[in-house]
Amino acid sequence: MSDIPPDRLTALEAAAELARLAALIAHHDRLYHQRDRPEIDDAAYDALVRRNQVIEGRFPELRRPDSPSLRVGAAPAAGFRKVIHALPMLSLANAFTPEDVIDFVARLRRFLNMSDEEPLALVAEPKIDGLSCSLRYQAGQLVQAATRGDGAEGEDVTRNILTISEIPKQISGDSVPESLEVRGEVYISRAAFLEMNQRRTAQGGETFANPRNAAAGALRQLNPAVTATRPLCFFGYALGEVSAPVAASHHEVRAQLARWGFPLNEPARLCADAEALLAYYHEVEALRPALPYDIDGVVYKVDRHDLRERLGFVSRAPRWAIAHKFPAEQARTRLKAIVVQVGRTGALTPVADLEPVTVGGVMVSRATLHNEDEITRKDIRAGDTVVVQRAGDVIPQVVRVVIEARPLDSEPYRPPEHCPDCGSLAVREEGEVVRRCTGGLICPAQAMERLRHFVSREAFDIEGLGEKIIAAFWADGLIRRPGDIFRLAVKDRDSLTPLRKRPGWGDKSARNLFEAIEARRQMPLDRLIYALGIRQIGQATARLLARHYPSYDTWRAAMQAAADREGPAWQDLTNIDQIGPAVAADLLDFFAEPHNLEALDDLAREVRLTDFEPPVVTVVSPLAGKTVVFTGTLSTMGRGEAKARAEALGAKVAGSVSAKTHFVVAGADSGSKATKARDLGVTILSEEEWLALAGGAQ
Ligand code: IVH
């Protein structure tokens, strides 16, 4: 279906395709924002987002509540306190060609109804590849720093930001608003990045793929003392919420930021038209190799704030700005072999094993091949010389084969008929792009991937239990399922080859591992649900479930009760907003497998499961614990924001009205849900009443 052009999809196919895209984009968002390990490049990601947009354009009534067009990025990782952004932190639309830039300027003029004679100034700035951050000053004092997160809610990284010497901790002068948010990019220089990697190599650690990941790693340290040892830098590029206006245009804001002591991204330039923007682009492109930091393009922004106000936003990005990206960096190398990796759900992914080569300053030895159709389409074969590409901070990809350099005896790629690990049949279902190992529970590769996922940072977060160690314990039969991890220390005590005597281990490192495991004997329910690695159950869905089912026992019982896929338990499950029948089916498939239930119960005996802890709500909210349903269109905020607001205030948001609903918020054109609410006697709130309850529009 992913190959059908959007204009040829039937409504039924479109609905399925929107569901697939929502899950896929959410998955890539998570990899990018939470794990700093993207699997696809910007262009491939943008193509997915565009496809989603086009399909939604054709079938607006099919737009899903979890549509990627309603949010930016992914929700924050566990570990830091959450910060709800006073103004959402948005992303930028992209331009790749001069025509895109010309179109952008023409679009602005059209929107603003401006003739060619009227001046329309834009500021052009370099786009540094780092992480965006919002700094809040209260009476001139830096009081809070937050990452972007999903754009609506980020992580509180104040203690880490305080270690960055370039960032003013206090600003003074009579022009400083009482409360002020400065937004900008946290990044790391190329030199510092290389030095960090050298140090890590010397210590036998894993190296960072690029400066952006290194900066992300540093900013996400739970211990600020570690952050302090990483040379992070900052530049300011915008204001967030301010209690009093700072200036009427962007170039004046920049001047004010400079006076307050913020480093700015230079060279910036005020440009009068598309031609001037393109001239700037080429100059910066020429400067690029000599710059001490990575840039992945330039940004053009309308200068006048009053015009920005009128231009507003389109779902993810402001209409008044655009990022003009540089082409990806490329290099040639030999593809030694196409290796097949087995994922935790059995998906087989082909990966290129490459003769190491430097692409844009980074050593590359693996590249993604996406799937077998892609290999066939590009006719990629073992032994080929290939062009590899690295765009910004993503996993490198194979662009094309240098056909002239193909060895005479090369053979087309043949997808495996059996799982490379367990030998079970590998099948590709009708209409699927991926081939899957059918080995299920007997496939060690799948089991090990599941265990890896189980101990990963967002799940049980057991430090020191890496891939190699899991494989070694697996081989010895010591760890087969999650519960085994918690019996490791006892088994190890009686083992003939205790961990501390194994190569590379000592008393201290073994003790550290066991302590790391012990520290996780208590776990909130949402983390457990996520850790199980059930298909389609990511962090956000796990949180939804844990929020809905107050305890482990209720959740487990409810999942078993829903097995009929029609009764009240099933209705209750699929009535949770954003949990559709497909996700619910994956969940119940997991529970339908007796081995899974056994493994789950085994784990539950080892671990004390605590109830879900909703994000800290600082205000006493009339919505806490209430179930809210939105219907119709709100004029002051999108559905996504309304939902986020309700949830931040402790409410559950449901998709349909039932006797359990406390409030129905009815915007313009609300239909059957409002009628049903009336019939059931559920309180209906107008948009104004909702705003009064939820704290007003911002
Ligand atoms: S302006 C409302 N200016 O690029 C949008 N962003 O791809 C405000 N970035 O999230 C962003 N350099 O993290 C802006 N000179 C610059 C930038 C810049 C880098 C980042 C920023 C943003 C991302 C969007």
XYZ file of C-alpha atoms and ligand atoms in Angstrom:
722
model
C 0.000 0.000 0.000
C 2.929 2.320 0.702
C 3.580 2.325 -3.030
C 0.100 3.395 -4.128
C 0.084 7.081 -5.109
C -2.088 9.058 -2.634
C -4.515 10.101 -5.366
C -5.353 6.492 -6.170
C -6.133 5.301 -2.661
C -9.672 4.295 -1.797
C -11.038 5.627 1.492
C -10.516 2.231 3.105
C -6.931 2.018 1.921
C -6.322 5.615 2.956
C -7.503 4.886 6.502
C -5.159 1.907 6.731
C -2.316 3.888 5.237
C -2.833 6.798 7.678
C -2.731 4.311 10.548
C 0.488 2.812 9.192
C 2.071 6.250 8.689
C 1.061 7.430 12.175
C 2.751 4.415 13.750
C 5.792 4.630 11.482
C 6.358 8.357 11.971
C 5.860 8.016 15.732
C 8.479 5.257 15.679
C 10.994 7.421 13.805
C 10.221 10.382 16.038
C 11.061 8.265 19.040
C 14.317 7.087 17.552
C 15.270 10.619 16.652
C 14.154 12.545 19.710
C 14.523 10.090 22.545
C 17.204 7.697 21.514
C 19.209 9.924 19.200
C 19.435 6.939 16.900
C 17.534 7.742 13.725
C 17.156 4.959 11.188
C 16.148 7.000 8.195
C 17.443 10.274 6.805
C 15.601 13.602 6.786
C 14.478 13.181 3.186
C 12.897 9.776 3.810
C 11.275 11.093 6.982
C 9.988 14.183 5.209
C 8.579 11.978 2.459
C 6.542 10.047 5.052
C 5.251 13.262 6.626
C 4.377 14.646 3.198
C 2.573 11.477 2.177
C 0.574 11.643 5.373
C -0.268 15.286 4.663
C -1.347 14.637 1.095
C -3.591 11.748 2.114
C -5.121 13.824 4.904
C -5.671 16.601 2.378
C -7.729 14.206 0.262
C -9.546 12.604 3.162
C -9.737 15.250 5.920
C -12.392 13.221 7.713
C -9.907 10.367 8.122
C -7.340 12.416 10.004
C -6.507 10.412 13.101
C -6.396 11.829 16.610
C -2.782 10.621 16.758
C -1.968 12.076 13.352
C 1.678 13.146 12.962
C 0.440 16.450 11.561
C -0.910 17.291 14.994
C 2.362 17.049 16.827
C 6.090 17.614 16.505
C 8.654 15.036 17.500
C 8.155 12.563 20.327
C 7.302 12.729 24.012
C 10.124 13.149 26.531
C 12.217 10.252 27.827
C 11.871 9.237 31.446
C 14.327 10.576 33.966
C 13.833 14.338 33.863
C 11.019 16.393 35.213
C 8.659 17.490 32.488
C 8.178 21.072 31.445
C 5.131 22.200 29.544
C 6.201 24.884 27.104
C 4.359 28.155 27.535
C 4.514 28.525 23.762
C 4.985 25.359 21.715
C 8.474 24.787 20.311
C 8.017 24.202 16.645
C 10.073 22.824 13.845
C 10.759 24.253 10.409
C 9.577 23.345 6.939
C 12.380 22.498 4.526
C 13.505 23.844 1.174
C 15.971 21.859 -0.916
C 16.176 23.726 -4.227
C 16.346 27.364 -5.384
C 12.791 26.935 -6.712
C 11.597 25.977 -3.233
C 13.054 29.253 -1.925
C 11.508 31.327 -4.707
C 8.162 29.617 -4.036
C 8.502 30.323 -0.325
C 8.939 34.056 -0.882
C 6.116 34.115 -3.449
C 3.875 32.265 -0.987
C 4.613 34.839 1.716
C 3.724 37.703 -0.590
C 0.543 35.991 -1.694
C -0.527 35.247 1.832
C 0.172 38.814 2.944
C -1.417 40.194 -0.168
C 1.722 42.205 -0.887
C 2.684 43.637 -4.245
C 6.200 43.103 -5.584
C 7.037 46.711 -4.786
C 6.360 46.448 -1.082
C 9.477 45.521 0.866
C 9.528 42.124 2.585
C 12.728 41.709 4.560
C 13.944 38.294 5.696
C 16.775 37.421 8.029
C 19.051 34.577 6.906
C 21.020 32.636 9.523
C 23.133 29.475 9.569
C 21.338 26.384 10.835
C 23.553 24.640 13.357
C 22.835 20.997 13.889
C 22.249 20.683 17.612
C 19.322 20.509 20.013
C 16.861 23.273 20.619
C 16.474 24.525 24.120
C 14.286 27.091 25.848
C 15.810 29.213 28.628
C 13.487 30.968 31.051
C 14.621 34.092 32.901
C 12.658 35.528 35.780
C 13.688 39.058 36.803
C 16.818 38.553 34.744
C 17.780 35.324 36.498
C 18.039 32.034 34.601
C 15.491 29.836 36.383
C 14.666 27.021 33.990
C 15.964 25.344 30.853
C 13.950 22.834 28.864
C 14.530 20.685 25.797
C 12.032 20.728 22.976
C 10.672 17.206 23.585
C 7.542 16.804 21.503
C 7.193 20.540 21.049
C 4.470 20.816 23.689
C 6.319 19.218 26.588
C 10.073 18.908 27.078
C 12.505 17.912 29.789
C 13.860 20.071 32.548
C 17.619 20.230 31.937
C 18.292 23.341 34.029
C 21.115 21.834 36.051
C 22.911 20.744 32.907
C 22.407 24.054 31.117
C 23.884 25.882 34.123
C 27.209 24.178 33.316
C 27.423 25.919 29.909
C 29.597 28.955 30.490
C 28.497 30.730 27.288
C 24.934 31.018 28.565
C 24.299 34.124 30.671
C 22.955 33.119 34.080
C 21.843 36.641 34.805
C 20.950 39.435 32.458
C 20.488 43.050 33.434
C 19.445 46.431 32.093
C 16.098 48.216 32.122
C 14.976 46.505 28.919
C 14.819 43.015 30.462
C 11.197 41.817 30.693
C 10.116 40.416 34.047
C 9.782 37.007 32.465
C 11.624 36.114 29.303
C 12.231 32.960 27.319
C 15.259 32.788 25.048
C 15.320 29.915 22.600
C 18.336 28.606 20.806
C 20.502 25.681 19.912
C 22.834 23.720 22.179
C 25.660 22.206 20.170
C 29.187 20.926 20.318
C 32.117 21.955 18.098
C 33.659 19.513 15.628
C 36.989 19.592 17.465
C 35.356 18.822 20.802
C 33.346 16.038 19.201
C 36.463 14.386 17.732
C 38.289 14.704 21.032
C 35.367 13.165 22.929
C 35.300 10.241 20.545
C 39.045 9.708 20.817
C 38.718 9.613 24.583
C 35.863 7.157 24.388
C 37.758 4.905 21.981
C 40.759 4.937 24.315
C 38.464 3.854 27.168
C 36.931 1.132 25.049
C 33.540 2.859 24.924
C 31.127 3.346 22.055
C 31.740 6.474 19.976
C 29.130 9.072 19.038
C 27.991 9.053 15.421
C 28.059 12.832 15.097
C 28.274 16.084 17.077
C 24.502 16.319 17.463
C 24.336 12.961 19.221
C 27.295 13.868 21.385
C 25.555 17.096 22.416
C 22.291 15.224 23.055
C 24.131 12.687 25.199
C 25.770 15.451 27.208
C 22.552 17.368 27.745
C 20.685 14.263 28.861
C 23.183 13.300 31.542
C 21.396 12.788 34.808
C 24.539 13.927 36.569
C 25.398 17.572 35.728
C 29.003 16.967 36.767
C 29.321 14.768 33.678
C 27.714 17.431 31.476
C 30.229 19.932 32.819
C 33.071 17.871 31.344
C 31.521 18.099 27.861
C 32.239 21.302 25.974
C 28.710 22.403 25.076
C 28.028 25.702 23.314
C 24.882 27.715 22.681
C 23.496 30.278 20.307
C 20.200 32.116 20.624
C 17.876 32.345 17.637
C 14.436 33.301 18.935
C 12.297 34.395 21.859
C 9.614 32.278 23.481
C 7.103 33.681 25.946
C 7.909 37.223 27.075
C 5.990 39.360 29.590
C 6.702 42.539 27.589
C 7.628 42.954 23.928
C 11.370 43.083 23.289
C 11.405 44.428 19.720
C 9.296 44.700 16.592
C 11.575 42.691 14.324
C 13.920 39.730 14.356
C 17.061 41.712 13.586
C 16.324 43.934 16.566
C 15.740 40.872 18.760
C 19.137 39.576 17.700
C 20.772 42.894 18.585
C 19.112 42.834 21.998
C 20.169 39.212 22.613
C 23.754 40.187 21.779
C 23.602 43.093 24.262
C 22.357 40.715 26.941
C 25.386 38.554 26.308
C 23.990 35.657 24.232
C 26.166 34.215 21.494
C 24.437 34.470 18.091
C 24.781 32.354 14.977
C 26.826 34.330 12.497
C 26.988 35.371 9.734
C 23.364 36.520 9.630
C 22.032 38.861 6.983
C 18.960 40.951 6.271
C 17.836 40.040 2.736
C 15.329 41.814 0.515
C 14.324 38.994 -1.852
C 14.818 35.373 -2.910
C 17.869 36.294 -4.962
C 19.614 37.747 -1.918
C 18.673 34.673 0.121
C 20.195 32.368 -2.487
C 23.379 34.444 -2.695
C 23.652 34.142 1.085
C 23.079 30.380 0.885
C 25.978 29.937 -1.560
C 28.319 32.069 0.520
C 27.582 30.088 3.662
C 27.916 26.817 1.755
C 31.413 27.888 0.717
C 32.257 28.753 4.309
C 30.936 25.438 5.600
C 34.122 23.311 5.566
C 36.034 25.989 7.462
C 33.425 26.448 10.193
C 34.334 24.989 13.589
C 30.875 23.400 13.902
C 28.482 21.365 11.740
C 25.725 23.215 9.949
C 23.120 21.440 7.873
C 21.663 24.439 6.068
C 20.496 27.991 6.576
C 17.219 29.390 7.915
C 15.211 32.239 6.401
C 12.806 34.133 8.665
C 10.442 37.002 8.022
C 11.915 39.946 9.892
C 8.844 41.923 10.965
C 6.944 40.438 13.912
C 3.614 41.953 12.879
C 3.854 40.058 9.584
C 4.774 36.851 11.416
C 1.689 37.284 13.528
C -0.462 37.394 10.424
C 1.299 34.474 8.767
C 0.851 32.164 11.728
C 1.470 28.427 11.622
C 0.688 25.322 9.647
C 0.450 22.330 11.979
C 4.140 21.692 12.654
C 5.903 24.828 11.573
C 5.613 28.593 11.258
C 4.556 29.842 7.845
C 7.068 32.691 8.191
C 10.272 30.647 8.217
C 11.935 27.876 6.260
C 15.145 25.850 6.528
C 17.137 25.637 3.299
C 19.097 22.412 3.627
C 22.524 21.632 2.193
C 22.802 18.508 0.075
C 23.823 15.415 1.998
C 27.494 14.492 2.021
C 28.459 11.464 -0.028
C 31.378 9.070 -0.483
C 32.151 5.883 -2.386
C 33.096 2.582 -0.842
C 32.804 -1.166 -1.338
C 29.836 -3.054 0.010
C 31.363 -6.189 1.502
C 28.152 -8.002 2.272
C 24.451 -7.600 2.861
C 23.801 -8.819 6.374
C 20.373 -9.493 7.785
C 19.463 -8.359 11.282
C 16.627 -9.848 13.282
C 14.507 -7.394 15.261
C 12.572 -8.140 18.435
C 9.337 -8.676 16.543
C 11.077 -10.940 14.047
C 11.400 -8.327 11.309
C 14.427 -9.059 9.126
C 16.284 -5.912 8.120
C 19.015 -5.960 5.484
C 22.050 -3.841 6.371
C 25.094 -2.965 4.245
C 28.411 -4.043 5.707
C 30.839 -1.515 4.205
C 34.566 -1.040 3.803
C 34.955 1.828 6.351
C 34.923 5.270 4.736
C 34.729 8.861 6.002
C 31.599 10.723 5.009
C 31.443 14.366 6.047
C 34.023 13.804 8.766
C 32.415 10.699 10.240
C 33.620 7.106 9.794
C 30.951 4.896 8.324
C 30.999 1.083 8.124
C 27.292 0.231 8.127
C 24.444 1.677 6.155
C 20.763 1.008 6.137
C 19.231 -0.736 3.138
C 15.659 -0.272 4.438
C 14.040 -3.383 2.956
C 14.367 -5.931 0.163
C 12.256 -3.943 -2.304
C 14.669 -1.082 -1.947
C 17.599 -3.420 -2.650
C 15.864 -4.779 -5.732
C 14.924 -1.316 -6.920
C 18.505 -0.086 -6.648
C 19.890 -3.493 -7.634
C 22.414 -3.485 -4.800
C 24.696 -6.530 -4.663
C 27.465 -7.783 -2.403
C 30.829 -6.699 -3.854
C 29.413 -3.550 -5.450
C 31.010 -0.149 -5.175
C 28.312 2.087 -3.758
C 27.693 5.745 -3.050
C 26.845 6.253 0.612
C 25.275 9.351 2.016
C 25.009 10.891 5.414
C 22.502 13.666 5.872
C 22.892 15.554 9.108
C 22.674 13.149 11.940
C 21.020 10.065 10.586
C 22.214 6.556 9.920
C 24.002 6.554 6.562
C 22.228 5.113 3.563
C 23.265 3.582 0.259
C 22.192 5.969 -2.493
C 23.145 3.995 -5.595
C 25.489 1.470 -7.111
C 28.446 2.546 -9.262
C 27.502 0.120 -11.979
C 30.757 0.489 -13.968
C 32.651 -0.895 -11.012
C 30.512 -4.026 -10.608
C 32.517 -7.293 -10.504
C 31.715 -9.641 -13.409
C 30.659 -12.505 -11.182
C 28.244 -10.515 -9.017
C 24.813 -11.927 -8.324
C 21.509 -10.251 -7.541
C 20.508 -10.167 -3.886
C 18.353 -13.060 -2.740
C 16.352 -12.455 0.409
C 16.800 -15.173 3.008
C 14.190 -17.906 3.075
C 15.143 -18.751 6.609
C 15.944 -16.711 9.671
C 19.739 -16.247 9.773
C 19.663 -16.901 13.473
C 17.228 -19.710 14.285
C 16.696 -21.138 10.806
C 12.904 -20.892 11.004
C 11.045 -20.052 7.852
C 11.227 -16.353 6.954
C 8.054 -15.169 5.272
C 6.829 -12.021 3.713
C 3.088 -11.672 3.998
C 1.018 -10.338 1.165
C 1.098 -6.539 1.171
C 3.919 -6.305 3.731
C 7.315 -4.761 3.038
C 9.090 -6.665 5.745
C 9.979 -10.308 5.884
C 9.632 -11.891 9.288
C 11.163 -14.813 11.072
C 8.385 -17.171 12.098
C 10.450 -18.621 14.946
C 8.675 -16.481 17.562
C 9.680 -17.578 21.010
C 12.253 -20.091 19.865
C 14.299 -17.547 17.910
C 17.264 -16.521 20.084
C 17.872 -13.359 18.064
C 14.321 -12.170 18.695
C 14.529 -13.120 22.341
C 17.816 -11.306 22.753
C 16.491 -8.233 20.973
C 13.516 -8.298 23.325
C 15.841 -8.512 26.304
C 17.912 -5.644 24.936
C 14.777 -3.609 24.593
C 13.726 -4.630 28.098
C 16.901 -3.230 29.669
C 17.106 -0.143 27.416
C 17.063 3.334 28.867
C 13.395 4.127 28.419
C 12.391 0.674 29.672
C 14.049 -0.915 32.743
C 17.193 1.138 32.204
C 19.695 -1.405 33.500
C 23.085 0.059 32.874
C 25.895 -2.361 32.147
C 23.694 -5.072 30.675
C 24.723 -4.534 27.083
C 24.239 -6.584 23.954
C 27.367 -8.709 24.373
C 26.646 -9.546 27.987
C 23.076 -10.514 27.212
C 24.394 -12.777 24.439
C 26.922 -14.372 26.816
C 24.330 -14.971 29.546
C 21.937 -16.290 26.939
C 24.527 -18.742 25.671
C 25.064 -19.978 29.224
C 21.316 -20.300 29.719
C 21.394 -17.779 32.560
C 19.019 -15.253 31.024
C 16.167 -16.420 28.835
C 13.400 -14.070 29.880
C 13.188 -10.805 31.818
C 12.550 -12.402 35.229
C 15.884 -14.230 34.922
C 17.711 -10.906 35.107
C 16.508 -10.467 38.665
C 17.712 -13.946 39.675
C 21.107 -13.427 38.110
C 22.924 -12.451 41.298
C 21.742 -15.592 43.116
C 22.562 -17.882 40.215
C 25.899 -16.199 39.744
C 26.825 -16.874 43.350
C 26.508 -20.616 42.740
C 28.006 -20.564 39.259
C 31.287 -22.260 38.378
C 32.149 -19.300 36.194
C 30.890 -16.321 38.183
C 30.715 -13.030 36.359
C 33.656 -11.488 38.229
C 35.935 -14.224 36.905
C 34.915 -13.801 33.280
C 37.227 -12.014 30.852
C 36.747 -8.271 31.008
C 34.987 -8.487 34.393
C 36.174 -7.920 37.925
C 34.739 -7.785 41.433
C 33.741 -4.176 41.065
C 32.136 -4.300 37.628
C 30.169 -7.441 38.543
C 28.985 -5.818 41.764
C 27.987 -2.680 39.836
C 25.870 -4.698 37.453
C 24.059 -6.533 40.241
C 23.458 -3.242 42.012
C 22.077 -1.709 38.814
C 19.681 -4.636 38.576
C 18.618 -4.406 42.226
C 17.921 -0.709 41.765
C 15.194 -1.653 39.287
C 13.180 -3.986 41.464
C 10.561 -1.329 41.658
C 9.099 0.012 38.440
C 6.094 2.090 37.404
C 3.524 0.172 35.379
C 3.924 2.236 32.199
C 7.632 1.439 31.998
C 6.880 -2.261 32.429
C 4.286 -2.215 29.652
C 6.704 -0.450 27.334
C 9.545 -2.792 28.320
C 7.603 -5.845 27.144
C 8.317 -4.773 23.578
C 4.851 -5.578 22.266
C 4.340 -4.567 18.663
C 3.097 -0.987 18.325
C 3.201 -0.390 22.073
C 5.636 2.478 22.415
C 6.134 4.727 25.396
C 3.172 6.964 24.685
C 0.759 4.031 24.315
C 2.206 2.340 27.386
C 1.536 5.508 29.349
C -2.013 5.663 28.036
C -2.623 2.105 29.177
C -1.073 2.623 32.586
C -3.075 5.778 33.047
C -6.257 3.953 32.143
C -5.725 0.786 34.169
C -4.753 1.863 37.642
C -2.684 -1.182 38.623
C -0.831 -4.124 37.161
C -3.470 -6.577 38.333
C -6.328 -4.610 36.808
C -4.436 -4.245 33.550
C -3.597 -7.935 33.347
C -7.153 -8.966 34.179
C -8.575 -6.478 31.681
C -6.344 -7.768 28.889
C -7.504 -11.310 29.519
C -11.117 -10.224 29.710
C -10.772 -8.449 26.373
C -9.657 -11.643 24.629
C -13.130 -12.087 23.077
C -12.511 -8.862 21.143
C -16.078 -7.720 21.462
C -17.296 -7.551 25.066
C -17.143 -4.624 27.509
C -13.415 -5.082 28.290
C -12.597 -4.839 24.591
C -14.889 -1.821 24.237
C -13.212 -0.204 27.196
C -9.761 -0.835 25.721
C -10.522 0.454 22.254
C -12.357 3.407 23.712
C -9.085 4.759 25.103
C -8.273 7.684 22.896
C -5.488 6.807 20.446
C -5.815 3.062 20.968
C -7.390 1.707 17.840
C -8.367 -1.888 17.047
C -4.975 -2.612 15.410
C -2.972 -1.625 18.485
C -5.446 -3.401 20.746
C -5.127 -6.537 18.611
C -1.338 -6.556 18.949
C -1.712 -6.196 22.679
C -4.155 -9.082 22.913
C -2.023 -11.228 20.602
C 0.702 -10.870 23.190
C -1.645 -11.970 25.973
C -2.997 -14.838 23.888
C 0.413 -16.515 23.953
C 0.717 -18.623 27.150
C 4.516 -18.273 27.161
C 4.184 -14.513 27.313
C 1.802 -14.700 30.244
C 4.162 -17.031 32.062
C 7.101 -14.714 31.430
C 5.050 -11.746 32.580
C 3.906 -13.426 35.790
C 7.423 -14.619 36.428
C 8.645 -11.031 36.118
C 5.831 -9.668 38.267
C 6.984 -11.971 41.079
C 10.468 -10.455 40.952
C 9.545 -6.802 40.582
C 7.338 -4.532 42.630
C 5.158 -2.706 40.160
C 4.056 0.733 41.202
C 1.078 2.518 39.715
C 1.467 5.019 36.943
C 2.653 8.414 38.108
C 1.067 11.114 36.030
C 3.265 14.133 35.268
C 3.589 16.455 38.232
C 0.725 18.885 38.124
C 1.583 22.087 39.896
C -1.877 23.605 39.915
C -4.863 22.072 41.630
C -6.970 21.172 38.648
C -10.709 20.643 38.384
C -9.893 18.209 35.566
C -7.721 15.876 37.630
C -8.994 12.313 37.330
C -11.816 13.319 34.989
C -12.540 11.798 31.581
C -12.894 14.345 28.805
C -14.046 13.942 25.201
C -13.394 16.598 22.555
C -15.713 17.075 19.634
C -15.977 19.689 16.904
C -13.385 22.335 16.118
C -11.871 24.611 18.728
C -10.948 28.044 17.444
C -8.198 28.809 19.948
C -6.183 25.612 19.891
C -5.727 22.473 17.844
C -7.048 19.119 19.032
C -3.504 18.026 19.892
C -2.868 20.996 22.100
C -6.269 20.709 23.749
C -5.581 17.077 24.555
C -2.091 17.777 25.822
C -3.488 20.528 28.014
C -6.198 18.273 29.426
C -3.714 15.504 30.148
C -1.235 17.888 31.709
C -4.042 18.850 34.072
C -4.552 15.258 35.066
C -7.516 14.355 32.840
C -7.977 11.256 30.717
C -8.961 11.981 27.141
C -11.315 9.472 25.536
C -12.399 9.093 21.929
C -16.091 8.485 22.446
C -18.787 9.443 24.879
C -20.048 6.969 27.471
C -21.630 7.078 30.902
C -18.087 7.297 32.316
C -17.409 10.601 30.540
C -17.301 13.625 32.859
C -17.068 16.425 30.296
C -17.643 16.800 26.588
C -15.937 19.858 25.149
C -17.966 20.872 22.126
C -16.341 23.180 19.587
C -17.900 24.409 16.366
C -19.732 21.827 14.239
C -19.874 19.198 16.945
C -22.152 16.391 15.914
C -23.295 13.080 17.307
C -20.980 13.070 20.301
C -22.597 16.187 21.700
C -26.038 14.675 21.087
C -25.034 11.493 22.850
C -23.623 13.517 25.765
C -26.927 15.344 26.059
C -28.822 12.041 26.056
C -26.581 10.633 28.770
C -26.708 13.804 30.823
C -22.956 14.397 30.547
C -21.809 17.984 31.173
C -21.139 19.782 27.906
C -18.615 22.602 27.943
C -18.398 25.360 25.356
C -14.969 26.416 24.151
C -15.036 29.408 26.550
C -15.979 27.211 29.503
C -13.228 24.769 28.570
C -10.678 27.597 28.383
C -11.771 28.856 31.778
C -11.312 25.362 33.195
C -8.049 24.623 31.408
C -6.419 27.916 32.191
C -7.122 30.046 29.126
C -5.573 30.195 25.695
C -1.906 31.046 25.383
S 14.318 29.063 14.228
C 9.726 28.345 15.097
N 16.842 29.287 13.665
O 16.368 23.684 13.565
C 11.000 27.765 14.676
N 16.050 27.135 14.260
O 14.630 22.137 11.911
C 12.151 28.290 15.436
N 17.775 25.420 14.309
O 13.976 23.177 16.043
C 13.407 27.754 14.931
N 19.439 26.706 13.734
O 16.407 23.457 16.776
C 15.867 28.443 14.026
N 19.046 29.660 13.137
C 18.087 28.830 13.524
C 18.330 27.471 13.767
C 17.282 26.649 14.134
C 19.086 25.479 14.065
C 17.059 24.182 14.662
C 16.033 24.345 15.753
C 14.750 23.905 15.145
C 15.223 23.040 14.016
C 14.188 22.954 12.931
